[in-house]
Amino acid sequence: MWWKIITVILLVYTIIGGLLFEVPRLSIVNETIRGLYFHVPMWFGMVFLFLTSTFFAIRYLRNPTMENDIFSVEFANTGVVFGLLGIFTGMIWANYTWGSPWHGDPKQNGAAITLLVYLAYFVLRGSIENEEQRARLSAAYNIFAFAAMIPLIFIIPRLQDSMHPGSGGNPGFNMYDLDSRMRMVFYPACIGWISLGGWIATLRIRMKIANEKITEWEDEKNR
Amino acid sequence: MLHFFLLLEKEYKLELRRKSVISGLALYLFCTVFISYLVFRLRENLISPLVWSALFWIIILFTVVNTVAKSFIGERRGRDIYFYSMASPSTIILSKIVYNFILCTLLSVTGFLLFILFLGNPIVDKALFILILLLTSMGFASSLTLLSGVAAKANNSNILMAVLSFPVVISILLLAIKVTKNCIDDLDRSVSSHEVVILLAINCLLAAASYLLFPYIWRS
């Protein structure tokens, strides 16, 4: 309960602070630098959600229960939503700073492929009827796809020229785009958005488990 | 270990027994290359080195996906139960990966030769290119074999195989395309060394993941 209150407080602070606090003036980027508080945390959220989904997929393979499967699916679901939001916020930002929404930037392409992986995961789930088999195969694909994604989002974009900051070898946060005033909003924003993702996922999980129970009761009643 | 070689031998013997499958794949490769030749013959010099590399990798990707897909999708139900009762699942996946690796290497080298024959040869650094063919075959074999096992259990296996495999092999393809460009431009080998090492690392990662995950998949 307490972390949900903190999430709300942090996000209200992010929205107010993100839109009103002072930011450094940089050429071309100007005021759009505020997008940092809304665009970048989406990716952190997505990676966190997919990581959790993979964690529960591993747990499912070790201990096949319905709960582990539902956890894995719903975290992946929410992760896809975060990924889409990350792409859209990035497209809006790119439209004003780079000139067009889709630039073929290695990170954009990597993100698009990542989403393709998880869409394939849902197609796989849709095409197996046996529930137990569906859970097992999709858990295996989840883990495998996550392993295949590691080079795609963490290694290859760093090797290529990219318009994102932090390309060409160095990690993403250097002082020219993050001064101490922005850190005051950026770090709380990251925590807030990530825990919002966790919150949405847990709500969906509870809903799904409740649904399963209702169908179970109805089955018993009909018997 | 003995089981591993026996299984490898069995794959080879089965392949020889149903020659139609492997000759079908070779024909598939030939047809696609020939169609590209017929299309691009219409205008001279249209095949720039970049178009060559794009065509090459698209054709190799589709051929290889079809090749590896058959490793589980084509098998009959009763037969795999028999194999699973004889050998451990990790031996089975290893033998299949190694067998598919050999098959993929054969097909990509054949594809390369066909390309030289019909579409010319822009590759200057041939030794490095062959190394890349070997590495990509290894990567394709180690990732697609497992996915074929997953897809075989589902309803519309053939479509599913394509959907599941493309996002997974894209990182291999991206690196291969980059090194191919270096081979065409005849850049110094030290430029590509980084990509080659990463490709090798990805292969190890995917092979290890397949090896660990397969025992969970085959039970059903």
Short mmCIF file of C-alpha atoms in Angstrom, two decimals:
data_model
loop_
_atom_site.label_atom_id
_atom_site.label_comp_id
_atom_site.label_asym_id
_atom_site.label_seq_id
_atom_site.Cartn_x
_atom_site.Cartn_y
_atom_site.Cartn_z
CA MET A 1 0.00 0.00 0.00
CA TRP A 2 2.68 2.50 1.04
CA TRP A 3 4.53 2.27 -2.28
CA LYS A 4 1.38 3.13 -4.19
CA ILE A 5 1.03 6.36 -2.22
CA ILE A 6 4.69 7.13 -2.92
CA THR A 7 4.09 6.42 -6.62
CA VAL A 8 1.23 8.92 -6.76
CA ILE A 9 3.26 11.56 -4.92
CA LEU A 10 6.30 11.02 -7.13
CA LEU A 11 4.30 11.20 -10.36
CA VAL A 12 2.43 14.35 -9.30
CA TYR A 13 5.83 15.84 -8.44
CA THR A 14 7.20 14.69 -11.81
CA ILE A 15 4.39 16.27 -13.78
CA ILE A 16 4.47 19.57 -11.90
CA GLY A 17 8.24 19.71 -11.58
CA GLY A 18 8.84 18.38 -15.05
CA LEU A 19 6.71 21.05 -16.66
CA LEU A 20 7.56 24.01 -14.43
CA PHE A 21 11.10 23.70 -13.00
CA GLU A 22 13.99 25.34 -14.72
CA VAL A 23 15.94 23.40 -17.32
CA PRO A 24 19.21 24.19 -19.07
CA ARG A 25 18.91 25.92 -22.44
CA LEU A 26 20.53 23.87 -25.15
CA SER A 27 20.38 24.70 -28.82
CA ILE A 28 17.84 22.74 -30.90
CA VAL A 29 16.63 20.79 -27.85
CA ASN A 30 15.38 23.86 -25.94
CA GLU A 31 12.26 23.17 -23.89
CA THR A 32 11.77 19.69 -25.36
CA ILE A 33 14.43 18.49 -22.93
CA ARG A 34 11.50 18.09 -20.53
CA GLY A 35 10.63 15.02 -22.57
CA LEU A 36 13.44 13.34 -20.68
CA TYR A 37 11.18 12.96 -17.64
CA PHE A 38 8.51 11.18 -19.65
CA HIS A 39 10.32 9.40 -22.48
CA VAL A 40 13.37 7.83 -20.86
CA PRO A 41 11.57 6.37 -17.80
CA MET A 42 9.27 4.51 -20.21
CA TRP A 43 12.27 2.46 -21.37
CA PHE A 44 13.45 1.83 -17.84
CA GLY A 45 9.91 0.75 -17.02
CA MET A 46 9.74 -1.50 -20.05
CA VAL A 47 13.05 -3.19 -19.29
CA PHE A 48 12.00 -3.66 -15.66
CA LEU A 49 8.66 -5.16 -16.66
CA PHE A 50 10.15 -7.51 -19.24
CA LEU A 51 12.84 -8.54 -16.77
CA THR A 52 10.15 -9.36 -14.20
CA SER A 53 8.18 -11.23 -16.84
CA THR A 54 11.24 -13.33 -17.68
CA PHE A 55 11.89 -13.89 -13.99
CA PHE A 56 8.42 -15.35 -13.57
CA ALA A 57 8.85 -17.39 -16.75
CA ILE A 58 11.94 -18.98 -15.19
CA ARG A 59 10.00 -19.54 -12.00
CA TYR A 60 7.22 -21.17 -14.00
CA LEU A 61 9.62 -23.65 -15.58
CA ARG A 62 10.96 -24.58 -12.15
CA ASN A 63 7.59 -24.63 -10.45
CA PRO A 64 4.66 -24.81 -12.88
CA THR A 65 1.76 -23.06 -11.18
CA MET A 66 -0.98 -20.99 -12.76
CA GLU A 67 0.04 -17.92 -10.73
CA ASN A 68 3.56 -17.83 -12.15
CA ASP A 69 2.17 -17.99 -15.66
CA ILE A 70 -0.31 -15.17 -15.08
CA PHE A 71 2.41 -13.01 -13.51
CA SER A 72 4.67 -13.59 -16.50
CA VAL A 73 1.99 -12.73 -19.06
CA GLU A 74 0.68 -9.63 -17.35
CA PHE A 75 4.14 -8.16 -16.78
CA ALA A 76 4.85 -8.71 -20.48
CA ASN A 77 1.51 -7.07 -21.37
CA THR A 78 2.24 -3.97 -19.33
CA GLY A 79 5.78 -3.93 -20.71
CA VAL A 80 4.42 -3.77 -24.25
CA VAL A 81 2.24 -0.79 -23.29
CA PHE A 82 5.27 0.97 -21.80
CA GLY A 83 7.31 0.17 -24.92
CA LEU A 84 4.60 1.63 -27.17
CA LEU A 85 4.40 4.75 -25.01
CA GLY A 86 8.20 5.02 -25.14
CA ILE A 87 8.13 4.82 -28.93
CA PHE A 88 5.33 7.39 -29.24
CA THR A 89 6.87 9.88 -26.81
CA GLY A 90 10.17 9.40 -28.63
CA MET A 91 8.48 10.04 -31.98
CA ILE A 92 6.93 13.27 -30.74
CA TRP A 93 10.27 14.39 -29.35
CA ALA A 94 12.13 13.39 -32.52
CA ASN A 95 9.64 15.29 -34.63
CA TYR A 96 10.68 18.56 -32.99
CA THR A 97 14.40 17.99 -32.59
CA TRP A 98 15.47 15.68 -35.42
CA GLY A 99 12.90 16.84 -37.94
CA SER A 100 10.82 13.71 -38.47
CA PRO A 101 9.18 11.12 -36.20
CA TRP A 102 11.04 8.06 -37.50
CA HIS A 103 14.71 8.42 -38.13
CA GLY A 104 16.00 4.88 -38.41
CA ASP A 105 18.09 5.51 -35.35
CA PRO A 106 19.57 2.22 -34.07
CA LYS A 107 17.80 2.62 -30.74
CA GLN A 108 14.46 3.21 -32.44
CA ASN A 109 14.94 0.12 -34.56
CA GLY A 110 16.03 -1.90 -31.54
CA ALA A 111 12.93 -0.82 -29.65
CA ALA A 112 10.66 -1.72 -32.55
CA ILE A 113 12.22 -5.18 -32.80
CA THR A 114 11.87 -5.68 -29.06
CA LEU A 115 8.15 -5.03 -29.36
CA LEU A 116 7.97 -7.48 -32.29
CA VAL A 117 9.44 -10.16 -30.03
CA TYR A 118 6.71 -9.72 -27.45
CA LEU A 119 3.97 -9.49 -30.07
CA ALA A 120 5.26 -12.84 -31.38
CA TYR A 121 5.03 -14.09 -27.80
CA PHE A 122 1.32 -13.24 -27.72
CA VAL A 123 0.76 -14.84 -31.13
CA LEU A 124 2.41 -17.99 -29.78
CA ARG A 125 0.12 -17.97 -26.76
CA GLY A 126 -2.88 -17.51 -29.00
CA SER A 127 -2.11 -20.52 -31.15
CA ILE A 128 -1.77 -23.23 -28.49
CA GLU A 129 -4.97 -24.53 -27.00
CA ASN A 130 -3.76 -26.77 -24.19
CA GLU A 131 -3.37 -24.42 -21.21
CA GLU A 132 -0.48 -26.19 -19.54
CA GLN A 133 1.44 -26.55 -22.78
CA ARG A 134 0.76 -22.92 -23.69
CA ALA A 135 2.21 -21.75 -20.39
CA ARG A 136 5.30 -23.94 -20.70
CA LEU A 137 6.14 -23.14 -24.33
CA SER A 138 5.52 -19.43 -23.96
CA ALA A 139 7.67 -19.34 -20.82
CA ALA A 140 10.49 -20.97 -22.76
CA TYR A 141 10.06 -18.49 -25.62
CA ASN A 142 9.96 -15.59 -23.16
CA ILE A 143 13.33 -16.55 -21.68
CA PHE A 144 14.85 -17.27 -25.06
CA ALA A 145 13.61 -14.02 -26.58
CA PHE A 146 14.90 -12.05 -23.62
CA ALA A 147 18.33 -13.62 -24.08
CA ALA A 148 18.21 -12.73 -27.77
CA MET A 149 17.19 -9.16 -26.94
CA ILE A 150 20.16 -8.43 -24.69
CA PRO A 151 22.59 -7.79 -27.56
CA LEU A 152 19.88 -5.99 -29.47
CA ILE A 153 19.08 -3.30 -26.94
CA PHE A 154 22.23 -3.13 -24.87
CA ILE A 155 25.16 -3.86 -27.18
CA ILE A 156 24.47 -3.19 -30.85
CA PRO A 157 23.04 0.36 -30.48
CA ARG A 158 26.19 1.39 -28.62
CA LEU A 159 28.38 0.28 -31.52
CA GLN A 160 26.61 2.37 -34.11
CA ASP A 161 26.29 6.09 -34.54
CA SER A 162 23.11 7.24 -32.96
CA MET A 163 21.51 10.56 -32.33
CA HIS A 164 20.65 9.51 -28.83
CA PRO A 165 23.08 10.79 -26.25
CA GLY A 166 25.56 8.25 -25.00
CA SER A 167 26.39 6.51 -28.26
CA GLY A 168 29.85 5.57 -29.43
CA GLY A 169 30.83 3.70 -26.31
CA ASN A 170 29.88 5.76 -23.29
CA PRO A 171 26.79 5.09 -21.19
CA GLY A 172 23.82 7.37 -21.50
CA PHE A 173 24.06 9.87 -18.71
CA ASN A 174 26.63 12.53 -19.07
CA MET A 175 26.62 15.99 -17.74
CA TYR A 176 25.76 17.80 -20.93
CA ASP A 177 22.18 16.65 -20.87
CA LEU A 178 21.67 16.09 -17.18
CA ASP A 179 22.65 18.80 -14.80
CA SER A 180 21.88 18.66 -11.11
CA ARG A 181 18.57 20.52 -11.46
CA MET A 182 17.28 17.94 -13.89
CA ARG A 183 18.42 15.02 -11.73
CA MET A 184 16.11 16.35 -9.01
CA VAL A 185 13.15 15.49 -11.21
CA PHE A 186 14.61 12.73 -13.34
CA TYR A 187 15.40 10.18 -10.64
CA PRO A 188 12.04 10.49 -8.88
CA ALA A 189 10.38 10.30 -12.31
CA CYS A 190 12.14 7.00 -13.07
CA ILE A 191 11.14 5.47 -9.74
CA GLY A 192 7.59 6.76 -10.11
CA TRP A 193 7.02 5.45 -13.62
CA ILE A 194 8.62 2.08 -12.90
CA SER A 195 6.46 1.51 -9.84
CA LEU A 196 3.41 2.68 -11.78
CA GLY A 197 4.18 -0.12 -14.25
CA GLY A 198 4.42 -2.60 -11.41
CA TRP A 199 1.13 -1.31 -10.00
CA ILE A 200 -0.76 -1.68 -13.28
CA ALA A 201 0.65 -5.19 -13.71
CA THR A 202 -0.37 -6.30 -10.21
CA LEU A 203 -3.88 -4.91 -10.74
CA ARG A 204 -4.23 -6.91 -13.94
CA ILE A 205 -2.86 -10.01 -12.22
CA ARG A 206 -5.40 -9.72 -9.41
CA MET A 207 -8.18 -9.23 -11.94
CA LYS A 208 -7.14 -12.30 -13.88
CA ILE A 209 -6.79 -14.50 -10.81
CA ALA A 210 -10.21 -13.35 -9.63
CA ASN A 211 -11.66 -14.19 -13.04
CA GLU A 212 -10.13 -17.67 -12.89
CA LYS A 213 -11.73 -18.22 -9.48
CA ILE A 214 -15.14 -17.06 -10.72
CA THR A 215 -15.05 -19.51 -13.62
CA GLU A 216 -13.98 -22.25 -11.20
CA TRP A 217 -16.96 -21.54 -8.92
CA GLU A 218 -19.32 -21.46 -11.83
CA ASP A 219 -18.02 -24.80 -13.01
CA GLU A 220 -18.66 -26.25 -9.57
CA LYS A 221 -22.16 -24.78 -9.44
CA ASN A 222 -23.07 -26.26 -12.80
CA ARG A 223 -21.92 -29.67 -11.76
CA MET B 1 28.65 -38.89 -26.11
CA LEU B 2 27.98 -42.12 -27.97
CA HIS B 3 24.32 -41.20 -28.15
CA PHE B 4 25.25 -37.83 -29.61
CA PHE B 5 27.08 -39.38 -32.56
CA LEU B 6 24.39 -42.01 -33.03
CA LEU B 7 21.73 -39.30 -33.19
CA LEU B 8 23.84 -37.27 -35.59
CA GLU B 9 24.23 -40.33 -37.79
CA LYS B 10 20.48 -40.96 -37.62
CA GLU B 11 19.73 -37.39 -38.79
CA TYR B 12 22.15 -37.87 -41.66
CA LYS B 13 20.69 -41.24 -42.64
CA LEU B 14 17.14 -39.96 -42.46
CA GLU B 15 18.11 -37.04 -44.67
CA LEU B 16 19.55 -39.40 -47.25
CA ARG B 17 16.46 -41.58 -47.07
CA ARG B 18 14.08 -38.71 -47.83
CA LYS B 19 16.14 -36.95 -50.43
CA SER B 20 13.12 -34.99 -51.59
CA VAL B 21 13.33 -32.65 -48.59
CA ILE B 22 16.92 -31.56 -49.00
CA SER B 23 16.66 -31.38 -52.77
CA GLY B 24 13.51 -29.32 -52.34
CA LEU B 25 15.43 -26.86 -50.19
CA ALA B 26 18.27 -26.68 -52.68
CA LEU B 27 15.75 -26.03 -55.42
CA TYR B 28 14.11 -23.32 -53.29
CA LEU B 29 17.50 -21.64 -52.95
CA PHE B 30 18.20 -21.97 -56.65
CA CYS B 31 14.78 -20.61 -57.67
CA THR B 32 15.03 -17.53 -55.47
CA VAL B 33 18.52 -16.72 -56.72
CA PHE B 34 17.46 -17.32 -60.29
CA ILE B 35 14.39 -15.09 -59.95
CA SER B 36 16.56 -12.27 -58.60
CA TYR B 37 18.89 -12.82 -61.52
CA LEU B 38 16.01 -12.63 -63.99
CA VAL B 39 14.65 -9.47 -62.37
CA PHE B 40 17.98 -7.67 -62.16
CA ARG B 41 19.13 -8.75 -65.62
CA LEU B 42 16.63 -6.29 -67.10
CA ARG B 43 18.91 -3.41 -66.40
CA GLU B 44 22.66 -3.69 -66.34
CA ASN B 45 24.63 -2.54 -63.32
CA LEU B 46 21.55 -2.30 -61.17
CA ILE B 47 23.10 -4.67 -58.64
CA SER B 48 25.20 -2.44 -56.49
CA PRO B 49 27.17 -4.20 -53.75
CA LEU B 50 24.58 -3.12 -51.18
CA VAL B 51 21.69 -4.57 -53.18
CA TRP B 52 23.75 -7.74 -53.54
CA SER B 53 24.21 -8.04 -49.80
CA ALA B 54 20.53 -7.30 -49.08
CA LEU B 55 19.38 -9.94 -51.57
CA PHE B 56 21.90 -12.43 -50.28
CA TRP B 57 20.88 -12.17 -46.66
CA ILE B 58 17.15 -12.17 -47.36
CA ILE B 59 17.46 -15.32 -49.46
CA ILE B 60 19.76 -17.04 -46.96
CA LEU B 61 17.45 -16.13 -44.07
CA PHE B 62 14.37 -17.59 -45.73
CA THR B 63 16.16 -20.72 -46.89
CA VAL B 64 17.66 -21.32 -43.47
CA VAL B 65 14.36 -20.78 -41.64
CA ASN B 66 12.72 -23.34 -43.91
CA THR B 67 15.62 -25.74 -43.44
CA VAL B 68 15.71 -25.64 -39.68
CA ALA B 69 11.91 -25.57 -39.37
CA LYS B 70 11.72 -29.14 -40.63
CA SER B 71 13.90 -30.46 -37.80
CA PHE B 72 10.91 -30.80 -35.47
CA ILE B 73 7.87 -29.79 -37.51
CA GLY B 74 8.22 -32.67 -39.97
CA GLU B 75 8.74 -35.39 -37.38
CA ARG B 76 6.08 -37.89 -36.65
CA ARG B 77 4.60 -38.15 -33.17
CA GLY B 78 5.47 -41.69 -32.35
CA ARG B 79 9.02 -41.45 -33.48
CA ASP B 80 10.10 -38.65 -31.18
CA ILE B 81 8.65 -40.44 -28.18
CA TYR B 82 10.90 -43.34 -29.11
CA PHE B 83 13.98 -41.10 -29.29
CA TYR B 84 13.18 -39.39 -26.02
CA SER B 85 12.98 -42.72 -24.30
CA MET B 86 16.41 -43.62 -25.65
CA ALA B 87 18.45 -40.44 -25.11
CA SER B 88 18.41 -37.40 -22.84
CA PRO B 89 16.77 -34.25 -24.26
CA SER B 90 20.01 -32.27 -24.04
CA THR B 91 21.78 -34.81 -26.26
CA ILE B 92 18.92 -34.60 -28.72
CA ILE B 93 19.00 -30.81 -28.98
CA LEU B 94 22.81 -30.79 -29.27
CA SER B 95 22.79 -33.32 -32.08
CA LYS B 96 20.05 -31.40 -33.88
CA ILE B 97 21.90 -28.10 -33.49
CA VAL B 98 25.14 -29.57 -34.83
CA TYR B 99 23.32 -31.26 -37.70
CA ASN B 100 21.46 -28.06 -38.59
CA PHE B 101 24.70 -26.13 -38.37
CA ILE B 102 26.27 -28.39 -40.98
CA LEU B 103 23.18 -28.15 -43.17
CA CYS B 104 22.97 -24.35 -42.88
CA THR B 105 26.66 -23.97 -43.69
CA LEU B 106 26.24 -26.15 -46.76
CA LEU B 107 23.23 -24.15 -47.93
CA SER B 108 24.81 -20.74 -47.32
CA VAL B 109 28.00 -21.71 -49.12
CA THR B 110 25.90 -23.08 -51.99
CA GLY B 111 23.95 -19.81 -51.96
CA PHE B 112 27.19 -17.86 -52.12
CA LEU B 113 28.39 -19.92 -55.09
CA LEU B 114 25.06 -19.44 -56.88
CA PHE B 115 25.26 -15.72 -56.26
CA ILE B 116 28.78 -15.61 -57.72
CA LEU B 117 27.52 -17.51 -60.74
CA PHE B 118 24.44 -15.41 -61.46
CA LEU B 119 24.85 -12.05 -59.79
CA GLY B 120 28.61 -11.51 -59.73
CA ASN B 121 30.90 -11.29 -56.76
CA PRO B 122 31.44 -7.95 -55.04
CA ILE B 123 33.09 -9.60 -52.02
CA VAL B 124 36.80 -8.79 -51.85
CA ASP B 125 37.74 -10.29 -48.50
CA LYS B 126 36.47 -13.81 -49.17
CA ALA B 127 38.05 -15.53 -46.17
CA LEU B 128 36.34 -13.20 -43.71
CA PHE B 129 33.04 -13.58 -45.55
CA ILE B 130 33.24 -17.37 -45.29
CA LEU B 131 33.95 -17.00 -41.58
CA ILE B 132 30.83 -14.85 -41.26
CA LEU B 133 28.82 -17.47 -43.15
CA LEU B 134 30.02 -20.08 -40.66
CA LEU B 135 29.19 -17.89 -37.67
CA THR B 136 25.73 -16.94 -38.91
CA SER B 137 24.96 -20.59 -39.70
CA MET B 138 25.95 -21.45 -36.16
CA GLY B 139 23.72 -18.70 -34.78
CA PHE B 140 20.77 -19.64 -36.98
CA ALA B 141 21.12 -23.31 -36.13
CA SER B 142 21.36 -22.75 -32.38
CA SER B 143 18.39 -20.38 -32.17
CA LEU B 144 16.04 -21.74 -34.83
CA THR B 145 16.29 -25.37 -33.72
CA LEU B 146 14.73 -24.54 -30.37
CA LEU B 147 12.08 -22.31 -31.97
CA SER B 148 11.19 -25.11 -34.37
CA GLY B 149 10.61 -27.30 -31.33
CA VAL B 150 8.29 -24.63 -29.90
CA ALA B 151 6.45 -24.04 -33.17
CA ALA B 152 5.95 -27.76 -33.80
CA LYS B 153 3.70 -27.99 -30.74
CA ALA B 154 1.37 -25.20 -31.87
CA ASN B 155 -1.42 -25.19 -34.42
CA ASN B 156 -0.19 -23.18 -37.38
CA SER B 157 3.45 -24.16 -37.08
CA ASN B 158 4.78 -22.81 -40.34
CA ILE B 159 3.52 -19.25 -39.92
CA LEU B 160 4.45 -19.32 -36.27
CA MET B 161 7.99 -20.43 -37.10
CA ALA B 162 8.53 -17.32 -39.21
CA VAL B 163 6.93 -14.99 -36.68
CA LEU B 164 8.89 -16.38 -33.75
CA SER B 165 12.25 -16.57 -35.45
CA PHE B 166 12.63 -13.27 -37.27
CA PRO B 167 12.85 -10.98 -34.25
CA VAL B 168 15.24 -13.39 -32.56
CA VAL B 169 17.73 -13.68 -35.43
CA ILE B 170 17.69 -9.99 -36.32
CA SER B 171 20.65 -9.16 -34.11
CA ILE B 172 22.71 -11.84 -35.88
CA LEU B 173 21.62 -10.50 -39.26
CA LEU B 174 22.43 -6.88 -38.40
CA LEU B 175 25.99 -7.79 -37.46
CA ALA B 176 26.40 -10.03 -40.50
CA ILE B 177 25.19 -7.29 -42.84
CA LYS B 178 27.63 -4.84 -41.32
CA VAL B 179 30.59 -7.19 -41.74
CA THR B 180 29.45 -8.02 -45.30
CA LYS B 181 29.70 -4.34 -46.11
CA ASN B 182 33.23 -4.29 -44.68
CA CYS B 183 34.09 -7.33 -46.83
CA ILE B 184 32.76 -5.57 -49.92
CA ASP B 185 34.72 -2.40 -49.19
CA ASP B 186 37.81 -4.46 -48.38
CA LEU B 187 38.40 -2.68 -45.11
CA ASP B 188 41.13 -3.80 -42.78
CA ARG B 189 40.18 -6.87 -40.72
CA SER B 190 40.68 -5.04 -37.44
CA VAL B 191 37.59 -2.96 -38.31
CA SER B 192 35.37 -6.04 -38.28
CA SER B 193 37.01 -7.87 -35.39
CA HIS B 194 34.63 -6.30 -32.89
CA GLU B 195 31.55 -7.53 -34.76
CA VAL B 196 32.98 -11.02 -35.21
CA VAL B 197 33.60 -11.36 -31.48
CA ILE B 198 30.10 -10.13 -30.64
CA LEU B 199 28.61 -12.53 -33.18
CA LEU B 200 30.48 -15.37 -31.53
CA ALA B 201 29.25 -14.24 -28.12
CA ILE B 202 25.63 -14.07 -29.32
CA ASN B 203 25.99 -17.58 -30.75
CA CYS B 204 27.24 -18.92 -27.43
CA LEU B 205 24.41 -17.15 -25.59
CA LEU B 206 21.71 -18.52 -27.90
CA ALA B 207 23.18 -22.03 -27.94
CA ALA B 208 23.37 -22.07 -24.15
CA ALA B 209 19.77 -20.82 -23.87
CA SER B 210 18.56 -23.51 -26.29
CA TYR B 211 20.47 -26.20 -24.43
CA LEU B 212 18.99 -25.16 -21.09
CA LEU B 213 15.43 -24.61 -22.28
CA PHE B 214 14.89 -27.61 -24.51
CA PRO B 215 14.34 -30.16 -21.70
CA TYR B 216 11.27 -28.12 -20.66
CA ILE B 217 9.84 -27.95 -24.14
CA TRP B 218 9.82 -31.51 -25.34
CA ARG B 219 7.74 -32.91 -22.44
CA SER B 220 4.12 -33.00 -23.46
#
